[in-house]
Short mmCIF file of C-alpha atoms in Angstrom, two decimals:
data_model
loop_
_atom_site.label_atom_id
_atom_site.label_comp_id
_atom_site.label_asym_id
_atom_site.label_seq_id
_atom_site.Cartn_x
_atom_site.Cartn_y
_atom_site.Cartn_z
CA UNK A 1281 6.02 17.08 -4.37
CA UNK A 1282 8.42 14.37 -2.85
CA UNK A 1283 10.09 13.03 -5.80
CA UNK A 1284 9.34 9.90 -4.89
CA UNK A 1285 9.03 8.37 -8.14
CA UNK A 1286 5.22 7.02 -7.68
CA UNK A 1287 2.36 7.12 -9.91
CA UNK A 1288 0.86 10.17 -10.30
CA UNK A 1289 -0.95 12.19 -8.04
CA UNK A 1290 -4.21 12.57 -9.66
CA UNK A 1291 -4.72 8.91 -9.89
CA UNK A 1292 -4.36 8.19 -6.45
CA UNK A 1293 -7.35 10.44 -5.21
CA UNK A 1294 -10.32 7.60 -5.33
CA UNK A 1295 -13.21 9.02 -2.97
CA UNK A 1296 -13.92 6.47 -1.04
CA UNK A 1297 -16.82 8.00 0.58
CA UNK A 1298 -18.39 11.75 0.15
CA UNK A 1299 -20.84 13.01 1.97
CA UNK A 1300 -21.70 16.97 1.84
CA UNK A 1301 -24.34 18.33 4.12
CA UNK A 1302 -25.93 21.74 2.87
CA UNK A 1303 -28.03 22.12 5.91
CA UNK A 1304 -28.98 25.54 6.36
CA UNK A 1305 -27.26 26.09 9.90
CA UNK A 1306 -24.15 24.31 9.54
CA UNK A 1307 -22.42 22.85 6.68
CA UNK A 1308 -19.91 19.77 6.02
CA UNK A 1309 -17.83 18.04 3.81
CA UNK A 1310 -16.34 14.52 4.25
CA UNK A 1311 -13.83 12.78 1.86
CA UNK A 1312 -11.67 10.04 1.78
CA UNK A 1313 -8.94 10.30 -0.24
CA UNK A 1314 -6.51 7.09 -1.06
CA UNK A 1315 -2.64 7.47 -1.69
CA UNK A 1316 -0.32 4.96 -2.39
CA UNK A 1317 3.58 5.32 -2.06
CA UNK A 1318 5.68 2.80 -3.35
CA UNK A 1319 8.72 3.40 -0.81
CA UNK A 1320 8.22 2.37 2.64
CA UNK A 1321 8.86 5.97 4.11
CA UNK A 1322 7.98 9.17 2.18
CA UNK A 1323 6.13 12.29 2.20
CA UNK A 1324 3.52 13.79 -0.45
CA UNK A 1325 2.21 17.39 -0.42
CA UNK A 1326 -1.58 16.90 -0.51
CA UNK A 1327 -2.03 20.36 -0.11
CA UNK A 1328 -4.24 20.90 -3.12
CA UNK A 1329 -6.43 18.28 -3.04
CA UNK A 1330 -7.46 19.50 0.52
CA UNK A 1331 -7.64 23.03 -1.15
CA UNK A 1332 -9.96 21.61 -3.71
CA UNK A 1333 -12.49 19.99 -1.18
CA UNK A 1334 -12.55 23.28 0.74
CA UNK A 1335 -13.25 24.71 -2.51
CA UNK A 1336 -16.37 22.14 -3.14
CA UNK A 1337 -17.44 22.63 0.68
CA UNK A 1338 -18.64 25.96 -0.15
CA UNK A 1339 -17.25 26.16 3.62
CA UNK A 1340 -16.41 29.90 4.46
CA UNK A 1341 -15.73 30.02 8.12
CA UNK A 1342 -15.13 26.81 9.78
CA UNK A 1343 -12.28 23.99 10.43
CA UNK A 1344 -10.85 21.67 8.43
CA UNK A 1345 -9.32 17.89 10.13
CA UNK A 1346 -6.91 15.87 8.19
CA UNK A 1347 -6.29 13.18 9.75
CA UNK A 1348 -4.29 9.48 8.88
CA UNK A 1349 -6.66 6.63 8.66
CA UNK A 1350 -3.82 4.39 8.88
CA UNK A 1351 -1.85 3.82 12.34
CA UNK A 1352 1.48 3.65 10.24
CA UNK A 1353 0.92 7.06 8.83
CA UNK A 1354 0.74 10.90 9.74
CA UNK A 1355 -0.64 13.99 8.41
CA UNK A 1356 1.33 17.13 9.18
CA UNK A 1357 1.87 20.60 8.10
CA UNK A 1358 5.81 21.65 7.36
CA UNK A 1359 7.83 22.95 4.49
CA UNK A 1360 7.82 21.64 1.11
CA UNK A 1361 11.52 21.54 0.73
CA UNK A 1362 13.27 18.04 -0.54
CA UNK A 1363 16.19 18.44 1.54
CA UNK A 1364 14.14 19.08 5.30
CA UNK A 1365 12.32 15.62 4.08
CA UNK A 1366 15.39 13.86 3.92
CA UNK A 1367 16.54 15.30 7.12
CA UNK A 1368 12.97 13.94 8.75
CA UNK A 1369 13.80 10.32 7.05
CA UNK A 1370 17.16 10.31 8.71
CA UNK A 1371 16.14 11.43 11.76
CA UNK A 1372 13.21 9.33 12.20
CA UNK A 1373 15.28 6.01 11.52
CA UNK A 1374 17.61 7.25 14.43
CA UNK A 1375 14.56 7.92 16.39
CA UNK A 1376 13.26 4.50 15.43
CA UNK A 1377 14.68 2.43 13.97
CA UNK A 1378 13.33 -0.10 11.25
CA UNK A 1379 15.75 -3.04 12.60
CA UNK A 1380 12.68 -5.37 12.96
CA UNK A 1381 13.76 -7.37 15.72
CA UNK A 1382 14.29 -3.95 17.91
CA UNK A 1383 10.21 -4.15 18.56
CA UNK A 1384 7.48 -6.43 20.48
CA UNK A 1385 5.18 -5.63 18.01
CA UNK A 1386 6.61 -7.47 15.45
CA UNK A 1387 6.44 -11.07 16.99
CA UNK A 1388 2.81 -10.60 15.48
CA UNK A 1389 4.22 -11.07 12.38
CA UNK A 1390 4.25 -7.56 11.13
CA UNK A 1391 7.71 -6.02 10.30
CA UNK A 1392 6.43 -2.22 10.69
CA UNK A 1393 6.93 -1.66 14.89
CA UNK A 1394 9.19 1.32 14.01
CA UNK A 1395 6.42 3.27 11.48
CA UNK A 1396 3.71 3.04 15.10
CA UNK A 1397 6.45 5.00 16.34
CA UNK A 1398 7.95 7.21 13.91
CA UNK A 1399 4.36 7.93 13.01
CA UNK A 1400 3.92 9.32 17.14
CA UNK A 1401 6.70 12.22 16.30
CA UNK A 1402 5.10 13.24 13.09
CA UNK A 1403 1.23 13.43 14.72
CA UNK A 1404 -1.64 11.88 13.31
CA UNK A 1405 -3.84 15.01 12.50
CA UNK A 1406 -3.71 18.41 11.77
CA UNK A 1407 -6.87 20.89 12.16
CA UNK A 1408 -6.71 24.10 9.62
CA UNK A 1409 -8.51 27.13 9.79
CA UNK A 1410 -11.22 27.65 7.16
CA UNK A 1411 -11.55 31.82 6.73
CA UNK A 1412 -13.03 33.96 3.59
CA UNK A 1413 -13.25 29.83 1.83
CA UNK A 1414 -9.91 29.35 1.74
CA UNK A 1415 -7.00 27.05 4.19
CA UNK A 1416 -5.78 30.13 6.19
CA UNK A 1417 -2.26 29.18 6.30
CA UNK A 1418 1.12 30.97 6.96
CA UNK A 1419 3.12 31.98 4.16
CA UNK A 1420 5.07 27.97 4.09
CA UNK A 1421 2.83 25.93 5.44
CA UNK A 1422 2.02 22.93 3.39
CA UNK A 1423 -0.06 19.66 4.25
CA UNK A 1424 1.65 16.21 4.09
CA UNK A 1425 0.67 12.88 4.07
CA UNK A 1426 3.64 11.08 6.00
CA UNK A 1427 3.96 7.14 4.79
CA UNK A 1428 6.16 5.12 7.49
CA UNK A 1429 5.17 1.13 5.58
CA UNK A 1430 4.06 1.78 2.11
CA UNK A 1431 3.69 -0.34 -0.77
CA UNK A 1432 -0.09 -0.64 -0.42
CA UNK A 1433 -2.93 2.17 -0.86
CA UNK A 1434 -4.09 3.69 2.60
CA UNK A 1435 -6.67 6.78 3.40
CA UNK A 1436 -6.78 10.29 4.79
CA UNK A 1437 -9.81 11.71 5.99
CA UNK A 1438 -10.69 15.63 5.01
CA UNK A 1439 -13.65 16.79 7.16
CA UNK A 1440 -14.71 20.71 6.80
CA UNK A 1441 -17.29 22.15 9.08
CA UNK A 1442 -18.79 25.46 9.32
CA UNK A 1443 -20.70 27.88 7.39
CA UNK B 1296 -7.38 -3.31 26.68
CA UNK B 1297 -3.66 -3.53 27.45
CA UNK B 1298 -3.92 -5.88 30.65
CA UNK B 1299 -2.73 -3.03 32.99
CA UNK B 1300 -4.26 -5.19 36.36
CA UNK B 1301 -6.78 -1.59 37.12
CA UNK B 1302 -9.79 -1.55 38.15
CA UNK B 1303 -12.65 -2.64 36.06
CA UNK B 1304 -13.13 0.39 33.22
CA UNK B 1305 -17.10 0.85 34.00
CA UNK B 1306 -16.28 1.76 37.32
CA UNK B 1307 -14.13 4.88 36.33
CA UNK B 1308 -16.11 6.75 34.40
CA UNK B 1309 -17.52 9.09 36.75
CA UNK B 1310 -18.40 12.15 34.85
CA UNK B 1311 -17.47 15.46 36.59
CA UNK B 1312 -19.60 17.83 33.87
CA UNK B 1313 -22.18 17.17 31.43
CA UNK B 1314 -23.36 19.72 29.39
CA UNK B 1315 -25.46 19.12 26.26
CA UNK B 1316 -26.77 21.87 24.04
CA UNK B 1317 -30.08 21.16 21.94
CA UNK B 1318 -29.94 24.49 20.25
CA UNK B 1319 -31.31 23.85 17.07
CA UNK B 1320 -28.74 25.76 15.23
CA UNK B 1321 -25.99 23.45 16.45
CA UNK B 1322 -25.56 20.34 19.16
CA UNK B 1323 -22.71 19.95 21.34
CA UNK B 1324 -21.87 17.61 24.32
CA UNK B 1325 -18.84 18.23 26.66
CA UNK B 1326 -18.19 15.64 29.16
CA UNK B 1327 -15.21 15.24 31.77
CA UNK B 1328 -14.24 11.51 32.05
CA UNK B 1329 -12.21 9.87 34.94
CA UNK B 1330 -9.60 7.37 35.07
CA UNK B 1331 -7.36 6.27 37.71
CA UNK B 1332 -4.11 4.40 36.80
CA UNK B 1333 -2.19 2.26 39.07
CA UNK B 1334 0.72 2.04 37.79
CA UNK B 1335 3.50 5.06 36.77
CA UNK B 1336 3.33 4.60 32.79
CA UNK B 1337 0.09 2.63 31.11
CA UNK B 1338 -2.26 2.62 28.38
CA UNK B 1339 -5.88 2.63 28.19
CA UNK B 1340 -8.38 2.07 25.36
CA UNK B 1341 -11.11 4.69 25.94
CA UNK B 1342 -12.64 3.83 22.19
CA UNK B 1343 -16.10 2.30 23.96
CA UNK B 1344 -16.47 5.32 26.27
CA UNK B 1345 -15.62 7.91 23.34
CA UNK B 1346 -18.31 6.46 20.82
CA UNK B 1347 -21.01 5.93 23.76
CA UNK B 1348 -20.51 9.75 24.01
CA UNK B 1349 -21.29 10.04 20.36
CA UNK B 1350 -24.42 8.25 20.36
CA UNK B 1351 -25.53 10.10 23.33
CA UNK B 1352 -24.78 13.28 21.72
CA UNK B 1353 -27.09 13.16 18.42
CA UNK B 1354 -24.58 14.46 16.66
CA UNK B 1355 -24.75 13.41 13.17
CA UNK B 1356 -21.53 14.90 11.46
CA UNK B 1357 -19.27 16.83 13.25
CA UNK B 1358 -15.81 17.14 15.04
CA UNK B 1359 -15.06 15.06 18.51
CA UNK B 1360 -12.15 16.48 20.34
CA UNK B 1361 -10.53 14.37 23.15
CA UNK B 1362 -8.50 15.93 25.23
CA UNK B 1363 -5.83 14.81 28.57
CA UNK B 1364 -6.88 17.41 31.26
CA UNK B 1365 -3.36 17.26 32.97
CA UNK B 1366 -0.38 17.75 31.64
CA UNK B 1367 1.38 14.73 32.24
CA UNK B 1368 -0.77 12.33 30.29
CA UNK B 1369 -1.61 11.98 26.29
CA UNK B 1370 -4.83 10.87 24.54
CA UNK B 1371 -3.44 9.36 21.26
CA UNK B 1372 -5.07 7.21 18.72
CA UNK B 1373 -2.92 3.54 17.25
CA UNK B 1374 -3.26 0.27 17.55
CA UNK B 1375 -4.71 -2.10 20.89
CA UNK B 1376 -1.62 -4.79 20.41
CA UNK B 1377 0.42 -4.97 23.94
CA UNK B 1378 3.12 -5.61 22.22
CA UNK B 1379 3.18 -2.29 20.78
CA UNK B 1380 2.47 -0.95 24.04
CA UNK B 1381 5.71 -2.35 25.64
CA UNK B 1382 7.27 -1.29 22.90
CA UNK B 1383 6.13 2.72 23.04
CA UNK B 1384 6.92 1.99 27.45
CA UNK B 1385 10.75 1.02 26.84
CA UNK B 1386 10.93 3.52 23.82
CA UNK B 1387 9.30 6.61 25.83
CA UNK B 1388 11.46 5.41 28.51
CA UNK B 1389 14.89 6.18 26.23
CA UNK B 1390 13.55 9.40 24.64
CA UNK B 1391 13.19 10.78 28.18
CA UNK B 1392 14.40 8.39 31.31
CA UNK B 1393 12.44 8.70 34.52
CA UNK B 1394 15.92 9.04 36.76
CA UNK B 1395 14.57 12.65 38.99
CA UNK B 1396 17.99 13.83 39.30
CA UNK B 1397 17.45 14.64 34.80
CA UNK B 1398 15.28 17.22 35.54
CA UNK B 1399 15.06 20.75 36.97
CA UNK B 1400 11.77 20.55 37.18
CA UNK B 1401 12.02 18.23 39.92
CA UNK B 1402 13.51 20.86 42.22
CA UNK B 1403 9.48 21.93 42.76
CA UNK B 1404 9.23 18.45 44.94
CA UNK B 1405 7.60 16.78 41.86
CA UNK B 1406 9.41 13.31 40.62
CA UNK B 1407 7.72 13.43 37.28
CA UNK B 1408 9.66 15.98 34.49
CA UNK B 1409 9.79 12.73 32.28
CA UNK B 1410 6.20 12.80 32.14
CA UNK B 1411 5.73 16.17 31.24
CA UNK B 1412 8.61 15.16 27.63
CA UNK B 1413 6.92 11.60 27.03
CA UNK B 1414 3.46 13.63 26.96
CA UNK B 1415 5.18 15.67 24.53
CA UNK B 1416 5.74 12.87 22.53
CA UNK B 1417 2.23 11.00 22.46
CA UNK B 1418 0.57 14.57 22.43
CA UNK B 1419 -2.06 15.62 24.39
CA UNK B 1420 -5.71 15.51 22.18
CA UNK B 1421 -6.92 14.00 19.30
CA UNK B 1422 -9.81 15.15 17.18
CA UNK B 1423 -11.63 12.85 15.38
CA UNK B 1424 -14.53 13.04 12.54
CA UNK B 1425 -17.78 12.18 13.52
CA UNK B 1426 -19.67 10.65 9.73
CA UNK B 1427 -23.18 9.47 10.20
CA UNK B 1428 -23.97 9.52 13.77
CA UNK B 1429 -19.98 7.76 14.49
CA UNK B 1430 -16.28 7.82 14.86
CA UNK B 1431 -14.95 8.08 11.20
CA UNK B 1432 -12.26 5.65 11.38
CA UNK B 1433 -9.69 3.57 10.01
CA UNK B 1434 -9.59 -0.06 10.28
CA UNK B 1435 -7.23 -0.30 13.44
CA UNK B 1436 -7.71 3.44 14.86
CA UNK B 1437 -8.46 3.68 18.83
CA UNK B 1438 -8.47 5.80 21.10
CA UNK B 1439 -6.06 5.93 23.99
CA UNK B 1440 -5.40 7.30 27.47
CA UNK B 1441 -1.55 7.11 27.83
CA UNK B 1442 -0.64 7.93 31.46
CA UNK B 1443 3.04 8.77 32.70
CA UNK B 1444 2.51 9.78 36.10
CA UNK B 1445 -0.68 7.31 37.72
CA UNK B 1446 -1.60 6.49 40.85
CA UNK B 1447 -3.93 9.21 40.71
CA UNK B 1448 -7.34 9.99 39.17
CA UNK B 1449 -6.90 12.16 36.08
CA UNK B 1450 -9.32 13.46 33.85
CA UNK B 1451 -10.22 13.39 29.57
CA UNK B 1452 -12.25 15.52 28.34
CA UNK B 1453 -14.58 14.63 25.22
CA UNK B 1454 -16.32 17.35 23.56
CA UNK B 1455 -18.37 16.82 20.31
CA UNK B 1456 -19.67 20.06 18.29
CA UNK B 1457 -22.00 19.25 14.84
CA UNK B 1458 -25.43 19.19 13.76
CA UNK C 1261 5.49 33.73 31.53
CA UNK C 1262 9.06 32.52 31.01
CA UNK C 1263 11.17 35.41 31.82
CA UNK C 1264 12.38 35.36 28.73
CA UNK C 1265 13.46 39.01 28.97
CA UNK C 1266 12.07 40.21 25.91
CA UNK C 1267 9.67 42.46 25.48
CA UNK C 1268 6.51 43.11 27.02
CA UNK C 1269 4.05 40.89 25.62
CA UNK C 1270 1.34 44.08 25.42
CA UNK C 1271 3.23 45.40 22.82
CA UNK C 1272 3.55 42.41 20.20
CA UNK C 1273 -0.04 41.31 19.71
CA UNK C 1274 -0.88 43.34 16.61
CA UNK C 1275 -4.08 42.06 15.11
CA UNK C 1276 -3.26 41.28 11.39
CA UNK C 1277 -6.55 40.11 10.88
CA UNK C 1278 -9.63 39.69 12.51
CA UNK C 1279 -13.02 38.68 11.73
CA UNK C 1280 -15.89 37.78 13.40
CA UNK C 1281 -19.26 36.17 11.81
CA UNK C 1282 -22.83 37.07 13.70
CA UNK C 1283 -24.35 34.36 11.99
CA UNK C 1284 -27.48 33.24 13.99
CA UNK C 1285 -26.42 29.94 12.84
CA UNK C 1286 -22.98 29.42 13.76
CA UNK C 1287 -20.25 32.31 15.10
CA UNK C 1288 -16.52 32.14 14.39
CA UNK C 1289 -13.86 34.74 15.33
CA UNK C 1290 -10.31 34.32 13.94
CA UNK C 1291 -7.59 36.31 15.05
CA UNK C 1292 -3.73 36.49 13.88
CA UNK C 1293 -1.63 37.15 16.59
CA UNK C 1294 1.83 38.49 16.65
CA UNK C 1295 4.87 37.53 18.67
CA UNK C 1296 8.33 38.65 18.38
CA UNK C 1297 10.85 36.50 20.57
CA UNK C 1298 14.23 38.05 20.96
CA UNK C 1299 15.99 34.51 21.96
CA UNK C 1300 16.40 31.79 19.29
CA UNK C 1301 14.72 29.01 21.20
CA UNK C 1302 12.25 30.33 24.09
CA UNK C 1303 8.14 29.95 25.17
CA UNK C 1304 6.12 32.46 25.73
CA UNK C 1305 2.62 31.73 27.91
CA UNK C 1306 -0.28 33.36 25.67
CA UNK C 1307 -3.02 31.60 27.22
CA UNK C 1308 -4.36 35.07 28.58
CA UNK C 1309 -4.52 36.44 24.73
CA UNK C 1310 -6.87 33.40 23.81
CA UNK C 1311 -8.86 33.49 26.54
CA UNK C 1312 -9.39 37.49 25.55
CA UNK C 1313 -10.71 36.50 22.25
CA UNK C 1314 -12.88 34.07 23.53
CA UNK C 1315 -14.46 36.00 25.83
CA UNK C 1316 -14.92 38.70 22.63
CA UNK C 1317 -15.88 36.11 20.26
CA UNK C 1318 -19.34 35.62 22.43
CA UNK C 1319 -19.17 31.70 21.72
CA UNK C 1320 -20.65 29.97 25.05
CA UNK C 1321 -19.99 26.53 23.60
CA UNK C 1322 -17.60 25.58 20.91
CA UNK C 1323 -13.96 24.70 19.73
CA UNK C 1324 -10.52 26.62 20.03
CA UNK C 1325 -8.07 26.30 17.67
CA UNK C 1326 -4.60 27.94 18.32
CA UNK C 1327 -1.78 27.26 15.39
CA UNK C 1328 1.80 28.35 14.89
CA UNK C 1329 1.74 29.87 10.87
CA UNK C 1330 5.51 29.07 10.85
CA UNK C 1331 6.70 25.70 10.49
CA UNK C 1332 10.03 26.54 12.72
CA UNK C 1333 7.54 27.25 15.78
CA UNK C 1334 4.85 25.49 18.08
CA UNK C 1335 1.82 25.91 19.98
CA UNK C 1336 1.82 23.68 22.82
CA UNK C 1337 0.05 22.91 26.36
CA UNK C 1338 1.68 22.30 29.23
CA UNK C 1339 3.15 23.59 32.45
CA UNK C 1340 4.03 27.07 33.34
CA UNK C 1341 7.55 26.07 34.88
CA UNK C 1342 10.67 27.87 34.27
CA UNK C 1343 12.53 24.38 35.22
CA UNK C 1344 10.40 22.39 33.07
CA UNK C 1345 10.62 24.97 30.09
CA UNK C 1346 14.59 24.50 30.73
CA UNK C 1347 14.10 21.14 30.46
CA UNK C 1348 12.44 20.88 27.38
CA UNK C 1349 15.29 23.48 26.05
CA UNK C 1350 17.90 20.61 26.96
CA UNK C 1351 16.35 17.97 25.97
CA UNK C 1352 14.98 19.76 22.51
CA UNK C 1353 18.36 20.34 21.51
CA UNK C 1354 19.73 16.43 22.29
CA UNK C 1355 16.88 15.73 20.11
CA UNK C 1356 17.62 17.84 17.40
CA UNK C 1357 20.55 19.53 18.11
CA UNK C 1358 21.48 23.18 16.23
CA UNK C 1359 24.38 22.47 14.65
CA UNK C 1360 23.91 23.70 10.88
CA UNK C 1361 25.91 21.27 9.19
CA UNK C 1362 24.16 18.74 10.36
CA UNK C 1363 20.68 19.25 8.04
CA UNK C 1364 20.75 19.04 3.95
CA UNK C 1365 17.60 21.91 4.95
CA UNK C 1366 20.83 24.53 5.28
CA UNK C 1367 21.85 23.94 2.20
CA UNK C 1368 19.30 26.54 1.13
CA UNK C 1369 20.99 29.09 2.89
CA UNK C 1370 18.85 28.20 6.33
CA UNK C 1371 20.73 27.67 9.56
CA UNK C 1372 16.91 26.87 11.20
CA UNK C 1373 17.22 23.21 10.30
CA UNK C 1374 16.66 21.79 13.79
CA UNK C 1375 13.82 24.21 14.33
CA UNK C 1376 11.67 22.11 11.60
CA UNK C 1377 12.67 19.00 14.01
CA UNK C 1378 12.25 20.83 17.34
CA UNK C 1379 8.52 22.15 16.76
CA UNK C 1380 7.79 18.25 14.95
CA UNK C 1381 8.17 17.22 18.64
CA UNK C 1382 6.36 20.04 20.19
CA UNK C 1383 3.39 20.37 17.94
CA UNK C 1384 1.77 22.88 15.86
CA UNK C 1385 -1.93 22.98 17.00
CA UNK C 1386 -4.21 22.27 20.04
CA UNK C 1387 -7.54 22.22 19.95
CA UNK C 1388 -9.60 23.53 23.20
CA UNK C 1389 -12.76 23.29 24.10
CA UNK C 1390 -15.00 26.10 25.10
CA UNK C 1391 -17.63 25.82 27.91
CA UNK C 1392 -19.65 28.04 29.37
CA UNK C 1393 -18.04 30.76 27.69
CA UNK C 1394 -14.95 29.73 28.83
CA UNK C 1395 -11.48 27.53 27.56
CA UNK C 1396 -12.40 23.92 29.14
CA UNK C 1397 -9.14 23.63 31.30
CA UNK C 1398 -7.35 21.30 33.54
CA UNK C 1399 -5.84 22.43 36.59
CA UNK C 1400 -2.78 23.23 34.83
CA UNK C 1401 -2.92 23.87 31.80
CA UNK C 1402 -1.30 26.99 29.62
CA UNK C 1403 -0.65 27.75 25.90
CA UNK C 1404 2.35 28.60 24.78
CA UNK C 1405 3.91 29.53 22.15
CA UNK C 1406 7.01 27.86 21.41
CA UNK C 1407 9.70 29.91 18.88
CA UNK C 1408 12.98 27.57 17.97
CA UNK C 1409 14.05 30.09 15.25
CA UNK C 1410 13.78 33.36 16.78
CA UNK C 1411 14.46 37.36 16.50
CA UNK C 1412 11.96 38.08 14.11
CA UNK C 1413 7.73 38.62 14.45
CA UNK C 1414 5.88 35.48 13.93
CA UNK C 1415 2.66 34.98 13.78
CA UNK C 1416 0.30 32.81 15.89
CA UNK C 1417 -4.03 31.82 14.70
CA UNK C 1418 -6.69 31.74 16.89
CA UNK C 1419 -10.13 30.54 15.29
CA UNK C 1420 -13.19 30.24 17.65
CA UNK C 1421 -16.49 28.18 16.30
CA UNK C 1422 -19.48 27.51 18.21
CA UNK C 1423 -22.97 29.02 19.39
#
């Protein structure tokens, strides 16, 4: 966890839709999960809530995408280590800067041109190995949702496929 | 559509392979789309060609990757806003400046080492869920074809795997 | 390859795990590669390693995943250019430059700060398609492997799906 300071975790995971397919030749899972981070940039391990939907999947050899529904927003896989996020905060404002006025996009009346960008370095997606029903990960790799404009509730989508 | 003065999309999309699998066990379609971009750097919304793809393929849940076949272009998924579009040009264009003389890669006779960092960048796929026969997505997600080095016809490949 | 002068790549691929599913349904193989790169920031070409187990796997048509398990490390696509992979050295370490005291990270006793920024830029993942039996290429693409925190064996995932 981020020690952000927001609600927590277990309220924020509303399934927005669920679908599971127990076709006999190839199984899936689908989930939408909703998070909602009070500060405009922060990160929050979702790592077992993904764990959980493998879990319900029944999956045991497949993929798993988790993927930003949001165009402000990332998913990626790093270390859960407070002081590495605050070097990614800093970084990313140098990178791209929030200084409104800096970007095109905000003459639409939106204030959030440097979270399209930031949001580019940090990825969109990441695709995990399902094996033996479990996220086959490395021994510190952790999923998290990356917020670059919070302050309202947004999705991620978990879709497992395989066997 | 980001107003980049090409040629009309339809007219690009001359597919190089098709392959579709009926097997009953699993479906899958690979295709090999074409683009052509006139100018160096651009952006094109491929979303329409993508999801024709998906209703062509059957497919009712499964993955859809979509891939840049070269290695100096992206396929990326934000927002269709120009102004966001200038803004990822003159940003892209900071993070790694065109100038030749930058870049040892150069001394093969190419003039395009930036592209090869700004595809870095934007990355090069994006795999997307496919939920009840179509693109699981957000409320602003599309797809993109970000090239860095046009003038050329390039290929993106779209390959959807489900049941 | 990168002429990297380490050592021969032959010698560092120890399976740590391998599996591989005969399921008339759906087949999966996933493999755990290991690489051990004697330089702290350096790419290695392991493109001929996947396309090995894809041709064991037996999948004609399916997806390729290929993952870093470290989160100091990348998988990446791109050019098989010693300029270019100096290049990306360069400009890698103007993004994200080494120097330990500039990441709260290394105040847990890391000096690999900059290697959780470096691979951010690079990637952890692509996702290939498989065709015909065979990873659905451009003319130039490659997968490396991309270490930023070096001298000790790292591992690399390689899950096949498909029919």
């Amino acid at each position: 966890m981020t020690g952000s300071g927001t609600a927590p975790r277990e309220g924020d995971n509303r399934p927005r839709s669920a679908r599971t397919s127990y076709n006999p030749q190839m199984k899936s899972l689908t989930r939408h999960l909703e998070y909602r981070i009070e500060k405009r940039m922060e990160f929050r391990n979702i790592t077992h809530d993904v764990e959980a939907l493998v879990r319900e999947s029944g999956i045991r050899e497949g993929l798993c995408l988790v993927n930003a529904m949001h165009i402000t927003a990332s998913v990626f896989i790093n270390d859960d280590e407070p002081g590495l996020h605050e070097d990614y905060k800093r970084w990313l404002e140098e990178l791209a800067p929030h200084d409104p006025s800096r970007y095109r996009h905000n003459r639409t009346g939106e204030d959030n041109g440097d979270a399209h960008h930031k949001r580019q370095i940090m990825g969109r997606e990441v695709v995990v190995a399902v094996t033996d029903g479990k996220l086959d990960f490395g021994p510190w790799e952790q999923i998290f949702y990356g917020e670059f404009d919070g302050r309202r509730p947004k999705r991620v989508l978990v879709k497992i496929i395989g066997e």
